[in-house]
PDB file of C-alpha atoms in Angstrom:
ATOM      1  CA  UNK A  20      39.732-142.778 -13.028  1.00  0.00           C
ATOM      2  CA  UNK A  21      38.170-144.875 -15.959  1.00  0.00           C
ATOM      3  CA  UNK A  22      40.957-147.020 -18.026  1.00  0.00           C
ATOM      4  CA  UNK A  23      39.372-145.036 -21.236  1.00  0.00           C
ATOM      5  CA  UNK A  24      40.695-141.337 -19.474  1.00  0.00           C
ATOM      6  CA  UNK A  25      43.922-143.046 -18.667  1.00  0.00           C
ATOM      7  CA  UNK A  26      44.583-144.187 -21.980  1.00  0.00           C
ATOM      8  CA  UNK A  27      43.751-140.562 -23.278  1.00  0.00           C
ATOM      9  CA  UNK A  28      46.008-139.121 -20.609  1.00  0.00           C
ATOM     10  CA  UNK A  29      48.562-141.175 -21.422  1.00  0.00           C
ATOM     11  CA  UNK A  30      48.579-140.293 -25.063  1.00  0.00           C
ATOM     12  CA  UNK A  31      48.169-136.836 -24.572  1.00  0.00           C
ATOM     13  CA  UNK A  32      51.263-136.883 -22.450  1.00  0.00           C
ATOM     14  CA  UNK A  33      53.446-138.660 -25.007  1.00  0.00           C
ATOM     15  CA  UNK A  34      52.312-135.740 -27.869  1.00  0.00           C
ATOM     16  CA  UNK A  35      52.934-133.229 -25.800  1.00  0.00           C
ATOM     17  CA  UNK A  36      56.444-134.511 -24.543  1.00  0.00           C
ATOM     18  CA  UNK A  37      57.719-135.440 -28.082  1.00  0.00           C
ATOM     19  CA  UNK A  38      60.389-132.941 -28.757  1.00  0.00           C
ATOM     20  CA  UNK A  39      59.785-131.234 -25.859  1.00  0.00           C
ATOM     21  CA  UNK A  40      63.866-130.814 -24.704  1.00  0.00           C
ATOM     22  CA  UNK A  41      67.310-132.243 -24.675  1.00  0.00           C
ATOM     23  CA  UNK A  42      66.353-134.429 -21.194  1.00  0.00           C
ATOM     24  CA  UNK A  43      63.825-136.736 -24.045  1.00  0.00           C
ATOM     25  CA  UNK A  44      65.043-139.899 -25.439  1.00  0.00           C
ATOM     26  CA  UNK A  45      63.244-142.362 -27.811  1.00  0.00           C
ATOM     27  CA  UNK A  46      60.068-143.883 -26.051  1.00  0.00           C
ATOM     28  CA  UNK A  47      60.901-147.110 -25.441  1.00  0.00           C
ATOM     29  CA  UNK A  48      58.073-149.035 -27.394  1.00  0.00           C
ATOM     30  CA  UNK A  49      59.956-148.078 -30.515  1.00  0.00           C
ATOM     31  CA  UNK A  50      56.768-145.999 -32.070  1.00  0.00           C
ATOM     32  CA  UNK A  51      58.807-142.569 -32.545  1.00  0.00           C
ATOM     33  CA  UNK A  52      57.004-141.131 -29.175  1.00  0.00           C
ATOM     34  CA  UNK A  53      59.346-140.042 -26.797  1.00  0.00           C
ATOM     35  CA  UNK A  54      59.591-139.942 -22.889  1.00  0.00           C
ATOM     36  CA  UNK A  55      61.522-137.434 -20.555  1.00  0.00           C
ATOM     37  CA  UNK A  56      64.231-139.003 -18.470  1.00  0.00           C
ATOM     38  CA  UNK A  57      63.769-140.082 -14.896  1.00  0.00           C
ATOM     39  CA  UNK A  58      64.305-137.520 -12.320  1.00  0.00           C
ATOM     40  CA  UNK A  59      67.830-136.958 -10.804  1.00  0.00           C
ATOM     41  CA  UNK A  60      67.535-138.137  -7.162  1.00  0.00           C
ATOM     42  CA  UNK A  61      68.061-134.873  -5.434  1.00  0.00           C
ATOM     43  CA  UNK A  62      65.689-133.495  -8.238  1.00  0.00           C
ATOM     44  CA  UNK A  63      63.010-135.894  -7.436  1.00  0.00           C
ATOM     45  CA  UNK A  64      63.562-135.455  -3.398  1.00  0.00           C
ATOM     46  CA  UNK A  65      62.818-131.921  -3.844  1.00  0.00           C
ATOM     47  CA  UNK A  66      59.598-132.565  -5.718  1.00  0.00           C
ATOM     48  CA  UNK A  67      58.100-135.203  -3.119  1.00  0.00           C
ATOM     49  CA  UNK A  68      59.231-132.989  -0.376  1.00  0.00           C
ATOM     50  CA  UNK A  69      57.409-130.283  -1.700  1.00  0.00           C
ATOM     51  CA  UNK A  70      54.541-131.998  -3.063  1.00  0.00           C
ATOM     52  CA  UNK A  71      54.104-133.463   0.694  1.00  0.00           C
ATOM     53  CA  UNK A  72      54.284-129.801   1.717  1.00  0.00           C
ATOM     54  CA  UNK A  73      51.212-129.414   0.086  1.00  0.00           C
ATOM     55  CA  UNK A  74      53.065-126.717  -2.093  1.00  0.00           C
ATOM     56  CA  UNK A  75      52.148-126.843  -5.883  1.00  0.00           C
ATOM     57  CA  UNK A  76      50.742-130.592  -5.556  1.00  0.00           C
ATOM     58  CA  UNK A  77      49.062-130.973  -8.570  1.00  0.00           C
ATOM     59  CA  UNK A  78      52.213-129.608 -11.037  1.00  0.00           C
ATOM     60  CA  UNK A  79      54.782-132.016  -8.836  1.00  0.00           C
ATOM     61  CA  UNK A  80      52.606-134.833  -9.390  1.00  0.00           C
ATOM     62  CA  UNK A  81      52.168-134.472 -13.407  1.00  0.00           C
ATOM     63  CA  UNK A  82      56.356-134.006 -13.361  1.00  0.00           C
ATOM     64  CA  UNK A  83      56.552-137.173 -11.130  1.00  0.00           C
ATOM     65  CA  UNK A  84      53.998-138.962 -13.642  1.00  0.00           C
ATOM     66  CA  UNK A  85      55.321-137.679 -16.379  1.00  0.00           C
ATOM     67  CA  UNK A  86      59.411-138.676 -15.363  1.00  0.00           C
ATOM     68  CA  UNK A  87      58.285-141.696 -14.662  1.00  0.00           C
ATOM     69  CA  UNK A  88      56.635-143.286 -17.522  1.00  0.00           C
ATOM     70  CA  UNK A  89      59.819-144.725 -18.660  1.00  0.00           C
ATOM     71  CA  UNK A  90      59.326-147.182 -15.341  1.00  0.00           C
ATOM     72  CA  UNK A  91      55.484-147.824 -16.594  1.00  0.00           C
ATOM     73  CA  UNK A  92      56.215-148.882 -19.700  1.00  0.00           C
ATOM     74  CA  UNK A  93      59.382-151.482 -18.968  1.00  0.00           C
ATOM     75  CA  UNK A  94      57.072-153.458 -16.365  1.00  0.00           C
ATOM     76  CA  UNK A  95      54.168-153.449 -19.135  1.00  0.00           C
ATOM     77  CA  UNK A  96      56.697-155.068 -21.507  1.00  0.00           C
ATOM     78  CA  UNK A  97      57.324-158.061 -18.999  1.00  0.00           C
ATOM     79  CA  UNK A  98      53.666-158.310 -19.753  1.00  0.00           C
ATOM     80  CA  UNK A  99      53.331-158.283 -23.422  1.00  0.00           C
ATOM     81  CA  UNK A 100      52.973-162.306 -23.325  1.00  0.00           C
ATOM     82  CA  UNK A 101      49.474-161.962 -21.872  1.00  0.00           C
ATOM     83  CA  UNK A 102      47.426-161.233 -24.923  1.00  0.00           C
ATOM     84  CA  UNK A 103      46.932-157.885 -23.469  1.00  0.00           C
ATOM     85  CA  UNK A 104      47.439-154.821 -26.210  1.00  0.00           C
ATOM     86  CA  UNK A 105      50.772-152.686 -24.980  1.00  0.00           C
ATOM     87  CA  UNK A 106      49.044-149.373 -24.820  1.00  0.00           C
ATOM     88  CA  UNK A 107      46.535-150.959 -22.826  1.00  0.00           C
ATOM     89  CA  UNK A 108      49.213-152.140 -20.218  1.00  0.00           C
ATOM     90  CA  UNK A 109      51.090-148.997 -20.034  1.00  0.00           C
ATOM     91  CA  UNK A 110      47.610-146.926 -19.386  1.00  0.00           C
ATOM     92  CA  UNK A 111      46.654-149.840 -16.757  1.00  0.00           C
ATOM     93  CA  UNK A 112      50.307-149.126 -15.311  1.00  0.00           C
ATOM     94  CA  UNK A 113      50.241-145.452 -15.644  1.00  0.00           C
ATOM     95  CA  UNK A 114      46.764-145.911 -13.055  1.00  0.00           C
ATOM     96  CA  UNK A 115      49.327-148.076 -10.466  1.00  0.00           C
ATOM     97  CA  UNK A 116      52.202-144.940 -11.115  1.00  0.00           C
ATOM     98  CA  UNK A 117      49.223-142.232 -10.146  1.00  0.00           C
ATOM     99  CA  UNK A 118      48.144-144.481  -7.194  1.00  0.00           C
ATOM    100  CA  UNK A 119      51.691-144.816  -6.244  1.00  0.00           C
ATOM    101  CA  UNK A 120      52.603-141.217  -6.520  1.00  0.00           C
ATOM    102  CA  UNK A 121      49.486-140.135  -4.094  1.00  0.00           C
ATOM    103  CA  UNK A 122      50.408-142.727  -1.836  1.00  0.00           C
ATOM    104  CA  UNK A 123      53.913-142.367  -1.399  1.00  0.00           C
ATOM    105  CA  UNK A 124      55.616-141.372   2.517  1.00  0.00           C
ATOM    106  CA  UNK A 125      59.177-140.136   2.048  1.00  0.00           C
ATOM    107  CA  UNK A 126      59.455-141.162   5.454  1.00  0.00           C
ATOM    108  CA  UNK A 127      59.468-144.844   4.719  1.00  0.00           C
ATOM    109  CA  UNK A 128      63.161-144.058   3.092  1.00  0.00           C
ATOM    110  CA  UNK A 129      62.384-146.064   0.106  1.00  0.00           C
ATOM    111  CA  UNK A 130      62.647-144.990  -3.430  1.00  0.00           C
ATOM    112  CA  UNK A 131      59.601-143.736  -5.395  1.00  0.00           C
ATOM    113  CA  UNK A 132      60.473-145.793  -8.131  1.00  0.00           C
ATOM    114  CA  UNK A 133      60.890-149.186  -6.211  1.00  0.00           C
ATOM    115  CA  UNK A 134      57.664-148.016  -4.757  1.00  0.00           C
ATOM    116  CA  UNK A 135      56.312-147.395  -7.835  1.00  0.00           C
ATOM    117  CA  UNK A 136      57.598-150.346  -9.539  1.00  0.00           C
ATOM    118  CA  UNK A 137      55.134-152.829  -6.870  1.00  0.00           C
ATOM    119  CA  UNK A 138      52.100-150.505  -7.179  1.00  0.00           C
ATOM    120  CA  UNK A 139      52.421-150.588 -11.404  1.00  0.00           C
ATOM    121  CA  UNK A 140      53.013-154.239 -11.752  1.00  0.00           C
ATOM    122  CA  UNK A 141      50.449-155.040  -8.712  1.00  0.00           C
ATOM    123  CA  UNK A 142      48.139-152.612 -10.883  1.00  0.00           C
ATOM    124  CA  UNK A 143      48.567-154.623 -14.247  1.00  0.00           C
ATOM    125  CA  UNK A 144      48.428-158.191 -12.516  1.00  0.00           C
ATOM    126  CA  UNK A 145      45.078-157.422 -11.131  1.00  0.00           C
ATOM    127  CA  UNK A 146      43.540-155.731 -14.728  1.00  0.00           C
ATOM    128  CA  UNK A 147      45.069-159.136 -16.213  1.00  0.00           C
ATOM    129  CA  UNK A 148      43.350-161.356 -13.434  1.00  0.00           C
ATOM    130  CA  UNK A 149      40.059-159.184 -14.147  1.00  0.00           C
ATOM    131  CA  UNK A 150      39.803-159.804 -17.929  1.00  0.00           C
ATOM    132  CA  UNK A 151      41.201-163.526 -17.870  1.00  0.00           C
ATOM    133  CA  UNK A 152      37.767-164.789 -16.475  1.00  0.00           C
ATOM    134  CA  UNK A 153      36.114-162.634 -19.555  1.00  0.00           C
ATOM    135  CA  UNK A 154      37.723-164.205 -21.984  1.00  0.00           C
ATOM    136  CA  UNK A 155      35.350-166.529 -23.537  1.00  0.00           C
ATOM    137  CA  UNK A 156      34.393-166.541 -27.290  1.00  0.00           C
ATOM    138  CA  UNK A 157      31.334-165.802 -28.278  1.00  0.00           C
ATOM    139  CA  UNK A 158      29.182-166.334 -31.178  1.00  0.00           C
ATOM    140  CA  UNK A 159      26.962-163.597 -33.210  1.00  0.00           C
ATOM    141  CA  UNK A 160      25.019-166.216 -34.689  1.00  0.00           C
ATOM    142  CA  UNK A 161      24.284-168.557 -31.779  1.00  0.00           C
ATOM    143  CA  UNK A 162      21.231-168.137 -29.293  1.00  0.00           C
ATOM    144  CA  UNK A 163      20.855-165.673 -26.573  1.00  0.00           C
ATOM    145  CA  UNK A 164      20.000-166.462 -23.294  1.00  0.00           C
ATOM    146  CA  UNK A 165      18.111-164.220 -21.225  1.00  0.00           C
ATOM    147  CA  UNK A 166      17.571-164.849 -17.837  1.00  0.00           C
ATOM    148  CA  UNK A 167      14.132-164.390 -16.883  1.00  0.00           C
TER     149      UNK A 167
END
């Protein structure tokens, strides 16, 4: 999925979630979006039970996406330092959640969101890694060299 439909999916989810039900609190960032609260854990070991079923996969996985953006966007502030914009961390992080989500065994007994938690923050130190070599200034006015 490109970074540019995982930004747009990630703002789509936080208009459609604001005001959505009593279960929403303010979204963490502190812009007046708001995110649902994290699954119960009987809740959410119904939903990967079923989901690893095979039974409604692609509803379970936009609940377990959308309960768990809370956990995307506390690791993306750990990573507001790095000169990276926020909403571009949480989108990078909301690609490690979806990764992490498709990926996840039940049978490993570990908890999605300790899962999660390595697969979001792996996610984000690898976009970081990516664009730190890019980061070179540039001037409009100097000359171009074209390999030939």
């Amino acid at each position: 999925m490109e970074i540019s439909k995982i930004i747009a999916f990630v703002r789509k989810i936080r208009r459609a979630i604001v005001g959505a039900d009593e279960n929403v609190v303010d979204y963490v960032c502190g812009n007046g979006d708001a995110l649902p609260l994290p699954l119960g854990a009987e809740e959410e070991r119904i939903a990967v039970e079923s989901m690893e079923r095979g039974e409604d996969v692609e509803r379970i996985k936009k609940k377990l996406i959308e309960h768990n953006l809370r956990l995307v966007v506390y690791i993306a502030r750990k990573f507001e330092n790095t000169g990276v914009d926020n909403d571009d961390l949480v989108s990078i992080g909301t690609l490690g959640l979806i990764k992490a989500i498709n990926s996840f065994k039940s049978e490993k007994n570990i908890k999605l969101a300790t899962y999660a938690s390595r697969c979001i923050e792996n996610e984000i130190l690898m976009h970081i890694r990516k664009i730190s070599g890019q980061k070179q200034e540039m001037s409009l006015t100097g000359p171009i060299h074209i390999p030939s």
